[in-house]
mmCIF file of C-alpha atoms and ligand atoms in Angstrom:
data_model
loop_
_atom_site.group_PDB
_atom_site.id
_atom_site.type_symbol
_atom_site.label_atom_id
_atom_site.label_comp_id
_atom_site.label_asym_id
_atom_site.label_seq_id
_atom_site.Cartn_x
_atom_site.Cartn_y
_atom_site.Cartn_z
ATOM 1 C CA MET E 196 24.077 -128.160 26.862
ATOM 2 C CA ALA E 197 21.782 -127.849 29.898
ATOM 3 C CA ILE E 198 22.336 -124.773 32.113
ATOM 4 C CA ASP E 199 22.838 -125.224 35.866
ATOM 5 C CA ILE E 200 20.570 -123.006 38.043
ATOM 6 C CA ARG E 201 20.501 -125.335 41.070
ATOM 7 C CA GLY E 202 20.125 -123.565 44.414
ATOM 8 C CA ARG E 203 19.118 -120.179 43.024
ATOM 9 C CA ASP E 204 16.059 -118.117 43.983
ATOM 10 C CA PHE E 205 13.395 -117.557 41.312
ATOM 11 C CA LEU E 206 12.086 -114.117 42.219
ATOM 12 C CA ARG E 207 12.036 -112.200 38.937
ATOM 13 C CA LEU E 208 12.385 -113.206 35.287
ATOM 14 C CA SER E 209 14.843 -110.348 34.964
ATOM 15 C CA ASP E 210 17.223 -112.118 37.408
ATOM 16 C CA PHE E 211 17.748 -114.770 34.712
ATOM 17 C CA GLU E 212 19.372 -114.790 31.297
ATOM 18 C CA THR E 213 17.086 -115.485 28.356
ATOM 19 C CA ALA E 214 19.078 -118.685 27.704
ATOM 20 C CA GLU E 215 18.381 -119.865 31.267
ATOM 21 C CA ILE E 216 14.631 -119.250 30.914
ATOM 22 C CA ASN E 217 14.563 -121.019 27.555
ATOM 23 C CA ASP E 218 16.477 -123.945 29.053
ATOM 24 C CA ILE E 219 13.783 -124.319 31.757
ATOM 25 C CA LEU E 220 11.128 -124.221 29.040
ATOM 26 C CA ASP E 221 12.931 -126.778 26.870
ATOM 27 C CA LEU E 222 12.570 -129.165 29.813
ATOM 28 C CA ALA E 223 8.925 -128.073 30.274
ATOM 29 C CA PHE E 224 8.228 -129.107 26.676
ATOM 30 C CA GLU E 225 9.832 -132.505 27.292
ATOM 31 C CA MET E 226 7.643 -132.885 30.371
ATOM 32 C CA LYS E 227 4.508 -131.853 28.471
ATOM 33 C CA ARG E 228 5.319 -134.530 25.859
ATOM 34 C CA GLU E 229 5.781 -136.990 28.768
ATOM 35 C CA GLN E 230 9.095 -138.103 27.326
ATOM 36 C CA ARG E 231 9.959 -139.829 30.600
ATOM 37 C CA HIS E 232 9.331 -139.591 34.350
ATOM 38 C CA TRP E 233 11.217 -136.984 36.365
ATOM 39 C CA SER E 234 11.595 -137.509 40.107
ATOM 40 C CA LEU E 235 12.215 -135.245 43.084
ATOM 41 C CA LYS E 236 11.580 -138.136 45.460
ATOM 42 C CA GLY E 237 12.284 -137.274 49.074
ATOM 43 C CA ARG E 238 12.065 -133.494 48.525
ATOM 44 C CA THR E 239 9.561 -131.120 50.123
ATOM 45 C CA VAL E 240 8.182 -127.918 48.608
ATOM 46 C CA ILE E 241 6.673 -125.520 51.159
ATOM 47 C CA MET E 242 4.228 -122.941 49.810
ATOM 48 C CA LEU E 243 3.085 -119.916 51.810
ATOM 49 C CA PHE E 244 0.090 -118.006 50.524
ATOM 50 C CA PHE E 245 -0.573 -114.524 51.883
ATOM 51 C CA ASN E 246 -3.307 -114.188 49.200
ATOM 52 C CA SER E 247 -5.892 -116.338 47.421
ATOM 53 C CA SER E 248 -5.086 -118.534 44.428
ATOM 54 C CA LEU E 249 -6.708 -121.120 42.194
ATOM 55 C CA ARG E 250 -4.109 -121.912 39.479
ATOM 56 C CA THR E 251 -0.873 -121.278 41.351
ATOM 57 C CA ARG E 252 -1.817 -123.401 44.313
ATOM 58 C CA THR E 253 -3.282 -126.323 42.381
ATOM 59 C CA SER E 254 -0.671 -126.399 39.611
ATOM 60 C CA PHE E 255 2.179 -126.339 42.160
ATOM 61 C CA GLU E 256 0.605 -128.856 44.506
ATOM 62 C CA ILE E 257 -0.226 -131.283 41.681
ATOM 63 C CA GLY E 258 3.105 -130.700 39.944
ATOM 64 C CA VAL E 259 5.047 -131.436 43.126
ATOM 65 C CA ALA E 260 3.072 -134.668 43.615
ATOM 66 C CA GLN E 261 3.679 -135.685 39.973
ATOM 67 C CA LEU E 262 7.421 -135.315 40.677
ATOM 68 C CA ASP E 263 7.112 -137.739 43.651
ATOM 69 C CA ALA E 264 7.893 -134.844 46.049
ATOM 70 C CA HIS E 265 5.837 -133.634 48.981
ATOM 71 C CA PRO E 266 3.895 -130.332 48.933
ATOM 72 C CA VAL E 267 3.105 -128.421 52.123
ATOM 73 C CA VAL E 268 0.646 -125.549 51.628
ATOM 74 C CA LEU E 269 0.037 -122.943 54.332
ATOM 75 C CA ASN E 270 -2.376 -120.025 54.141
ATOM 76 C CA VAL E 271 -0.826 -117.269 56.215
ATOM 77 C CA GLY E 272 -3.196 -116.032 58.904
ATOM 78 C CA GLN E 273 -5.217 -119.285 58.759
ATOM 79 C CA ASP E 274 -2.925 -122.352 58.849
ATOM 80 C CA ALA E 275 0.156 -120.338 59.796
ATOM 81 C CA TRP E 276 0.675 -117.290 62.000
ATOM 82 C CA ASN E 277 0.434 -113.811 60.599
ATOM 83 C CA LEU E 278 3.986 -112.761 59.824
ATOM 84 C CA GLU E 279 5.818 -109.498 60.505
ATOM 85 C CA TRP E 280 8.493 -108.289 58.073
ATOM 86 C CA ARG E 281 9.574 -104.973 59.625
ATOM 87 C CA GLU E 282 12.952 -105.092 61.336
ATOM 88 C CA GLY E 283 13.661 -104.067 64.903
ATOM 89 C CA ILE E 284 10.121 -103.162 65.932
ATOM 90 C CA ALA E 285 8.276 -104.177 69.101
ATOM 91 C CA MET E 286 5.935 -106.862 67.781
ATOM 92 C CA ASP E 287 2.896 -105.766 69.791
ATOM 93 C CA GLY E 288 0.471 -105.795 66.813
ATOM 94 C CA ASP E 289 -1.431 -108.521 64.911
ATOM 95 C CA SER E 290 1.560 -110.645 63.842
ATOM 96 C CA PRO E 291 2.869 -113.109 66.436
ATOM 97 C CA GLU E 292 5.841 -114.312 64.348
ATOM 98 C CA HIS E 293 8.613 -112.596 62.377
ATOM 99 C CA ILE E 294 9.602 -113.723 58.866
ATOM 100 C CA LYS E 295 13.171 -113.934 60.185
ATOM 101 C CA ASP E 296 12.134 -116.809 62.464
ATOM 102 C CA ALA E 297 9.637 -118.413 60.062
ATOM 103 C CA ALA E 298 12.114 -118.443 57.145
ATOM 104 C CA ARG E 299 14.943 -119.865 59.259
ATOM 105 C CA THR E 300 12.635 -122.540 60.669
ATOM 106 C CA LEU E 301 11.125 -123.575 57.324
ATOM 107 C CA SER E 302 14.625 -123.717 55.834
ATOM 108 C CA ARG E 303 15.333 -126.611 58.208
ATOM 109 C CA TYR E 304 12.269 -128.559 56.993
ATOM 110 C CA GLY E 305 11.979 -128.121 53.241
ATOM 111 C CA ASP E 306 13.959 -128.054 50.001
ATOM 112 C CA VAL E 307 12.130 -125.168 48.264
ATOM 113 C CA LEU E 308 10.110 -122.328 49.779
ATOM 114 C CA ALA E 309 7.520 -120.604 47.575
ATOM 115 C CA VAL E 310 5.688 -117.426 48.606
ATOM 116 C CA ARG E 311 2.730 -115.455 47.236
ATOM 117 C CA SER E 312 2.547 -111.930 48.648
ATOM 118 C CA PHE E 313 0.580 -109.263 46.790
ATOM 119 C CA PRO E 314 1.296 -105.576 47.353
ATOM 120 C CA LYS E 315 -0.738 -103.668 49.919
ATOM 121 C CA MET E 316 -1.244 -100.982 47.221
ATOM 122 C CA LYS E 317 -1.012 -98.027 49.579
ATOM 123 C CA ASP E 318 2.636 -96.981 49.353
ATOM 124 C CA TYR E 319 4.328 -97.578 45.992
ATOM 125 C CA GLU E 320 7.864 -96.938 47.250
ATOM 126 C CA GLN E 321 7.373 -99.623 49.904
ATOM 127 C CA ASP E 322 5.588 -102.093 47.610
ATOM 128 C CA ARG E 323 8.215 -101.853 44.876
ATOM 129 C CA THR E 324 10.768 -103.296 47.308
ATOM 130 C CA ASP E 325 8.597 -106.439 47.730
ATOM 131 C CA PRO E 326 9.087 -106.297 51.540
ATOM 132 C CA ILE E 327 7.686 -109.749 52.378
ATOM 133 C CA LEU E 328 9.449 -111.611 49.568
ATOM 134 C CA SER E 329 12.668 -109.679 50.220
ATOM 135 C CA SER E 330 12.533 -110.602 53.901
ATOM 136 C CA PHE E 331 12.151 -114.297 53.016
ATOM 137 C CA ALA E 332 15.017 -113.977 50.534
ATOM 138 C CA LYS E 333 17.172 -112.459 53.271
ATOM 139 C CA TYR E 334 16.533 -115.118 55.900
ATOM 140 C CA ALA E 335 15.710 -118.352 54.024
ATOM 141 C CA SER E 336 18.630 -120.635 53.212
ATOM 142 C CA LEU E 337 16.852 -122.685 50.528
ATOM 143 C CA PRO E 338 15.721 -121.716 47.009
ATOM 144 C CA LEU E 339 12.857 -119.217 47.165
ATOM 145 C CA VAL E 340 10.210 -119.079 44.412
ATOM 146 C CA ASN E 341 7.992 -116.052 43.846
ATOM 147 C CA LEU E 342 4.347 -117.120 43.428
ATOM 148 C CA GLU E 343 3.408 -113.482 42.594
ATOM 149 C CA SER E 344 4.552 -110.408 44.414
ATOM 150 C CA ALA E 345 4.180 -106.663 43.873
ATOM 151 C CA VAL E 346 6.728 -106.519 41.084
ATOM 152 C CA GLU E 347 6.576 -109.817 39.193
ATOM 153 C CA HIS E 348 4.749 -113.104 38.640
ATOM 154 C CA PRO E 349 7.664 -115.012 37.110
ATOM 155 C CA CYS E 350 5.956 -118.443 37.115
ATOM 156 C CA GLN E 351 3.163 -116.913 35.042
ATOM 157 C CA GLY E 352 5.807 -115.360 32.803
ATOM 158 C CA LEU E 353 7.401 -118.774 32.265
ATOM 159 C CA ALA E 354 4.064 -120.304 31.250
ATOM 160 C CA ASP E 355 3.294 -117.319 29.025
ATOM 161 C CA LEU E 356 6.582 -117.603 27.137
ATOM 162 C CA MET E 357 5.980 -121.345 26.792
ATOM 163 C CA THR E 358 2.544 -120.566 25.310
ATOM 164 C CA LEU E 359 4.033 -118.008 22.891
ATOM 165 C CA ARG E 360 6.564 -120.638 21.779
ATOM 166 C CA GLU E 361 3.689 -123.078 21.148
ATOM 167 C CA ILE E 362 1.607 -120.517 19.250
ATOM 168 C CA PHE E 363 4.512 -119.736 16.949
ATOM 169 C CA ASN E 364 5.958 -123.253 16.595
ATOM 170 C CA GLN E 365 8.957 -122.226 18.736
ATOM 171 C CA ASN E 366 9.871 -119.238 16.531
ATOM 172 C CA THR E 367 8.677 -116.168 18.465
ATOM 173 C CA ARG E 368 11.198 -113.707 17.046
ATOM 174 C CA ARG E 369 9.650 -110.512 15.513
ATOM 175 C CA LYS E 370 6.100 -111.773 16.103
ATOM 176 C CA LYS E 371 3.710 -108.909 16.788
ATOM 177 C CA VAL E 372 2.496 -109.276 20.361
ATOM 178 C CA VAL E 373 0.268 -106.712 22.079
ATOM 179 C CA LEU E 374 -0.071 -106.427 25.848
ATOM 180 C CA THR E 375 -3.201 -104.359 26.338
ATOM 181 C CA TRP E 376 -4.502 -102.707 29.470
ATOM 182 C CA ALA E 377 -8.162 -103.542 30.162
ATOM 183 C CA PRO E 378 -10.751 -102.311 32.648
ATOM 184 C CA HIS E 379 -11.457 -103.961 36.001
ATOM 185 C CA VAL E 380 -13.608 -103.287 39.035
ATOM 186 C CA LYS E 381 -10.559 -102.461 41.153
ATOM 187 C CA PRO E 382 -6.937 -101.449 40.693
ATOM 188 C CA LEU E 383 -4.751 -104.551 40.204
ATOM 189 C CA PRO E 384 -1.010 -105.068 40.737
ATOM 190 C CA LEU E 385 1.643 -104.676 38.054
ATOM 191 C CA ALA E 386 3.213 -108.115 38.494
ATOM 192 C CA VAL E 387 1.614 -109.982 35.583
ATOM 193 C CA PRO E 388 2.055 -107.250 32.951
ATOM 194 C CA HIS E 389 5.658 -106.790 34.093
ATOM 195 C CA SER E 390 6.434 -110.493 33.766
ATOM 196 C CA PHE E 391 4.622 -110.804 30.439
ATOM 197 C CA ALA E 392 6.502 -107.822 28.988
ATOM 198 C CA LEU E 393 9.790 -109.450 30.046
ATOM 199 C CA ALA E 394 8.737 -112.906 28.795
ATOM 200 C CA ALA E 395 7.695 -111.620 25.363
ATOM 201 C CA ALA E 396 10.920 -109.600 25.226
ATOM 202 C CA MET E 397 12.899 -112.780 25.940
ATOM 203 C CA GLY E 398 11.046 -114.355 23.008
ATOM 204 C CA GLY E 399 12.395 -111.603 20.742
ATOM 205 C CA CYS E 400 8.847 -110.509 19.932
ATOM 206 C CA ASP E 401 7.916 -107.060 18.686
ATOM 207 C CA VAL E 402 5.941 -106.079 21.766
ATOM 208 C CA THR E 403 3.460 -103.217 21.850
ATOM 209 C CA ILE E 404 2.207 -102.239 25.303
ATOM 210 C CA ALA E 405 -1.130 -100.498 24.820
ATOM 211 C CA HIS E 406 -2.564 -98.538 27.711
ATOM 212 C CA PRO E 407 -4.248 -95.227 28.455
ATOM 213 C CA PRO E 408 -1.979 -92.355 29.521
ATOM 214 C CA LYS E 409 -1.000 -92.576 33.215
ATOM 215 C CA PHE E 410 -0.866 -96.418 33.172
ATOM 216 C CA GLU E 411 2.838 -96.791 32.399
ATOM 217 C CA LEU E 412 4.593 -99.920 33.668
ATOM 218 C CA ALA E 413 7.512 -99.335 36.056
ATOM 219 C CA PRO E 414 10.292 -97.543 34.153
ATOM 220 C CA GLU E 415 12.959 -99.988 35.366
ATOM 221 C CA VAL E 416 10.946 -102.930 33.989
ATOM 222 C CA MET E 417 10.426 -101.119 30.684
ATOM 223 C CA ALA E 418 14.168 -100.523 30.461
ATOM 224 C CA GLN E 419 14.881 -104.198 31.185
ATOM 225 C CA ALA E 420 12.283 -105.330 28.631
ATOM 226 C CA ARG E 421 13.741 -103.056 25.960
ATOM 227 C CA GLU E 422 17.277 -104.282 26.627
ATOM 228 C CA ILE E 423 16.240 -107.962 26.684
ATOM 229 C CA ALA E 424 14.117 -107.603 23.530
ATOM 230 C CA GLY E 425 16.955 -105.839 21.736
ATOM 231 C CA LYS E 426 19.369 -108.678 22.523
ATOM 232 C CA ALA E 427 16.763 -111.262 21.394
ATOM 233 C CA GLY E 428 16.110 -109.460 18.100
ATOM 234 C CA GLY E 429 12.794 -107.880 19.049
ATOM 235 C CA SER E 430 11.513 -104.526 20.267
ATOM 236 C CA VAL E 431 9.217 -102.884 22.815
ATOM 237 C CA LYS E 432 7.030 -99.858 22.171
ATOM 238 C CA VAL E 433 4.104 -98.143 23.870
ATOM 239 C CA SER E 434 0.786 -97.040 22.332
ATOM 240 C CA HIS E 435 -2.063 -95.105 23.857
ATOM 241 C CA ASN E 436 -4.360 -96.140 21.005
ATOM 242 C CA GLN E 437 -5.688 -99.663 21.578
ATOM 243 C CA GLN E 438 -7.306 -100.108 18.159
ATOM 244 C CA GLU E 439 -4.217 -98.874 16.320
ATOM 245 C CA ALA E 440 -2.083 -101.273 18.375
ATOM 246 C CA PHE E 441 -4.343 -104.226 17.531
ATOM 247 C CA LYS E 442 -3.861 -103.838 13.756
ATOM 248 C CA GLY E 443 -1.889 -106.825 12.450
ATOM 249 C CA ALA E 444 -1.250 -108.238 15.950
ATOM 250 C CA GLU E 445 -0.672 -111.994 16.185
ATOM 251 C CA VAL E 446 -1.213 -112.208 19.956
ATOM 252 C CA ILE E 447 -3.366 -110.050 22.217
ATOM 253 C CA TYR E 448 -2.592 -110.377 25.942
ATOM 254 C CA ALA E 449 -5.188 -108.524 28.016
ATOM 255 C CA LYS E 450 -4.622 -107.517 31.622
ATOM 256 C CA SER E 451 -5.786 -104.788 33.929
ATOM 257 C CA TRP E 452 -3.291 -102.981 36.109
ATOM 258 C CA LEU E 453 -3.308 -99.936 38.341
ATOM 259 C CA SER E 454 -2.007 -96.468 37.665
ATOM 260 C CA ARG E 455 1.124 -95.669 39.673
ATOM 261 C CA GLU E 456 0.095 -92.024 39.391
ATOM 262 C CA PHE E 457 -2.993 -92.687 41.573
ATOM 263 C CA TYR E 458 -1.323 -95.333 43.786
ATOM 264 C CA GLY E 459 -3.367 -95.892 46.941
ATOM 265 C CA ASP E 460 -6.164 -93.590 45.746
ATOM 266 C CA GLN E 461 -8.780 -95.786 44.063
ATOM 267 C CA GLY E 462 -11.313 -92.956 43.972
ATOM 268 C CA ALA E 463 -9.001 -90.704 41.977
ATOM 269 C CA GLU E 464 -8.057 -93.539 39.615
ATOM 270 C CA PHE E 465 -11.688 -94.398 38.890
ATOM 271 C CA LYS E 466 -12.571 -90.742 38.370
ATOM 272 C CA TYR E 467 -9.815 -90.621 35.759
ATOM 273 C CA ARG E 468 -10.900 -93.945 34.223
ATOM 274 C CA ALA E 469 -14.461 -92.643 33.803
ATOM 275 C CA GLY E 470 -13.186 -90.290 31.124
ATOM 276 C CA LEU E 471 -11.560 -93.071 29.072
ATOM 277 C CA PRO E 472 -13.069 -94.776 26.023
ATOM 278 C CA SER E 473 -13.881 -98.500 26.428
ATOM 279 C CA TRP E 474 -10.724 -100.666 26.664
ATOM 280 C CA THR E 475 -12.701 -103.942 26.981
ATOM 281 C CA VAL E 476 -11.438 -106.431 24.376
ATOM 282 C CA ASP E 477 -14.309 -107.416 22.087
ATOM 283 C CA GLU E 478 -14.864 -109.147 18.741
ATOM 284 C CA ASP E 479 -14.681 -105.907 16.757
ATOM 285 C CA LYS E 480 -11.251 -105.107 18.184
ATOM 286 C CA MET E 481 -10.035 -108.696 17.667
ATOM 287 C CA ALA E 482 -11.178 -108.399 14.021
ATOM 288 C CA LEU E 483 -8.497 -105.708 13.545
ATOM 289 C CA THR E 484 -5.753 -108.240 14.320
ATOM 290 C CA ASN E 485 -4.026 -110.824 12.162
ATOM 291 C CA ARG E 486 -6.271 -113.613 13.562
ATOM 292 C CA ALA E 487 -4.564 -113.075 16.923
ATOM 293 C CA LYS E 488 -4.570 -115.587 19.719
ATOM 294 C CA PHE E 489 -6.054 -114.158 22.916
ATOM 295 C CA MET E 490 -4.153 -114.583 26.179
ATOM 296 C CA HIS E 491 -4.929 -113.756 29.816
ATOM 297 C CA CYS E 492 -3.435 -115.142 33.033
ATOM 298 C CA LEU E 493 -6.830 -115.742 34.727
ATOM 299 C CA PRO E 494 -8.859 -115.154 36.801
ATOM 300 C CA ILE E 495 -10.731 -112.937 34.360
ATOM 301 C CA ARG E 496 -13.851 -110.813 34.820
ATOM 302 C CA ARG E 497 -15.928 -111.759 31.790
ATOM 303 C CA ASN E 498 -17.504 -108.886 29.858
ATOM 304 C CA VAL E 499 -15.367 -106.402 31.776
ATOM 305 C CA VAL E 500 -11.818 -107.292 30.682
ATOM 306 C CA ALA E 501 -12.915 -109.173 27.548
ATOM 307 C CA THR E 502 -16.271 -110.289 26.176
ATOM 308 C CA ASP E 503 -17.637 -113.834 26.255
ATOM 309 C CA ALA E 504 -17.347 -113.920 22.461
ATOM 310 C CA VAL E 505 -13.574 -113.374 22.685
ATOM 311 C CA LEU E 506 -13.088 -115.760 25.600
ATOM 312 C CA ASP E 507 -15.142 -118.591 24.113
ATOM 313 C CA ASP E 508 -13.587 -118.300 20.646
ATOM 314 C CA ASP E 509 -11.240 -120.990 19.255
ATOM 315 C CA ASP E 510 -8.423 -118.422 19.116
ATOM 316 C CA CYS E 511 -8.517 -117.946 22.882
ATOM 317 C CA VAL E 512 -5.655 -119.879 24.531
ATOM 318 C CA ILE E 513 -6.273 -119.080 28.210
ATOM 319 C CA TYR E 514 -6.612 -122.727 29.273
ATOM 320 C CA GLN E 515 -3.468 -123.700 27.342
ATOM 321 C CA GLN E 516 -1.696 -120.941 29.283
ATOM 322 C CA ALA E 517 -3.111 -122.249 32.561
ATOM 323 C CA GLU E 518 -2.039 -125.810 31.731
ATOM 324 C CA ASN E 519 1.459 -124.600 30.903
ATOM 325 C CA ARG E 520 1.821 -123.334 34.479
ATOM 326 C CA LEU E 521 1.985 -126.994 35.516
ATOM 327 C CA HIS E 522 4.683 -128.014 33.013
ATOM 328 C CA ALA E 523 6.782 -124.863 33.378
ATOM 329 C CA GLN E 524 6.783 -125.010 37.203
ATOM 330 C CA LYS E 525 7.661 -128.719 37.278
ATOM 331 C CA ALA E 526 10.597 -127.963 34.999
ATOM 332 C CA LEU E 527 11.596 -125.040 37.221
ATOM 333 C CA LEU E 528 11.597 -127.230 40.348
ATOM 334 C CA VAL E 529 13.695 -129.925 38.672
ATOM 335 C CA LYS E 530 16.149 -127.272 37.493
ATOM 336 C CA LEU E 531 16.377 -125.626 40.946
ATOM 337 C CA LEU E 532 16.795 -128.887 42.848
ATOM 338 C CA GLY E 533 18.341 -131.343 40.422
ATOM 339 C CA GLU E 534 16.725 -134.745 39.997
ATOM 340 C CA SER E 535 16.815 -137.243 42.861
ATOM 341 C CA SER E 536 18.962 -140.306 42.252
ATOM 342 C CA ARG E 537 16.612 -143.300 42.116
HETATM 343 N N1 CP L 1914 -2.762 -116.729 37.150
HETATM 344 C C1 CP L 1914 -2.715 -117.009 38.477
HETATM 345 O O1 CP L 1914 -1.681 -116.848 39.156
HETATM 346 O O2 CP L 1914 -3.866 -117.534 38.961
HETATM 347 P P1 CP L 1914 -4.202 -117.653 40.528
HETATM 348 O O3 CP L 1914 -4.207 -116.258 41.098
HETATM 349 O O4 CP L 1914 -5.550 -118.331 40.571
HETATM 350 O O5 CP L 1914 -3.135 -118.489 41.180
#
C-alpha cells in the first residue's frame, strides 16, 4: 500500500523511514518505465539557489515541466535579493530582505519551495544547524525540499539508492558498497557522503566508509546510518585503508569531503593531506574489486578524484545516477503534493 507523505518537508533522508524512501523510489521506477503520465497541473515549484548547479537545477526544472507544473528558478543575489537569516539584528549589511519575509511571501505563491544553500565552511557548529534551510523551514508554510545543504543532499541520496537498486536488480541487501574519500583541489561539504551513507544503509548494504584519519563523517550521521543499516539487514564500518576496503567491493562511490578537524582552515587541511598516500581512484584500485560499478554524484574533477580510465569505463554509472535524479525527484514531488485531479 502506498505511503502518504503529502505536505511534509524533505530536508534529510534521516527524517524518513526506509519504507517511505522505498515507496518514493517504487514510484520513480514506474515513472522511469513511463507506465503512464503523472500530472501536477496547476502547481508551482519555486527553487532558490544560493549556489551554482547543473544537475539539480536542470533535472528539477525539466521534471516539473514533465509533470505539467510550473517551475520558478531564482538565483539568490542575482534574480532575487540577498537574504538574511539571523534573527533580531539590524539589517544594515548586504542583505536587503530577511528569510522570514521571503519564505512567508513565497508560501503565498507556490506549492513547493526548494532551496540549495551550501555551508560557509568557516564555523562548523553554525553550519551543522543548516541556518538558511532551517530558517526557511521555520517560516515557510509549504513543503520545503533540500537541494543540498551543509548536512545532507537528500535528492542525490534518493537517486543514489535508486541506482543501487538498479545495479543489484532491486536486491541491495548485504551487497558490499564502499564510499571512499578522494582528493580535491578544495575542501568540500559533507552533504553528499552523509546522504549516500544513509541511502546505502537504507538499502541494507554492507557499507564500508574508507577515508584517511581525521576525515570522519559527523558522528550523529554515522550513528543514524548504523541504526538504519542494522534494521535493513546491513552494516556500516570504517576503514583507513582504501585498497583493503576495495577488495571484493561491488560498488565504489567516490567523493571528496572536508576534515571537520581542520574546519575553516584550508591551509592546515592541505598541509595534512600532503602527507597522505594517493586516494585517487584508478584502474589498479578498481581491479581489486569484484567488478565494482563506479559511482559519483558529479561534478567530478577528472584525474584528481578518479582517472579518465575509471570514468570512461563501462562499469561507471555516473550518468545513470544523474538521470535518476530526474525520476526520483518527480516521484518525490508527486508524493509531497498528491496528483492533480484531471
Ligand atoms: N550532483 C549535483 O547536485 O549536481 P549539481 O551540483 O550540478 O546540481
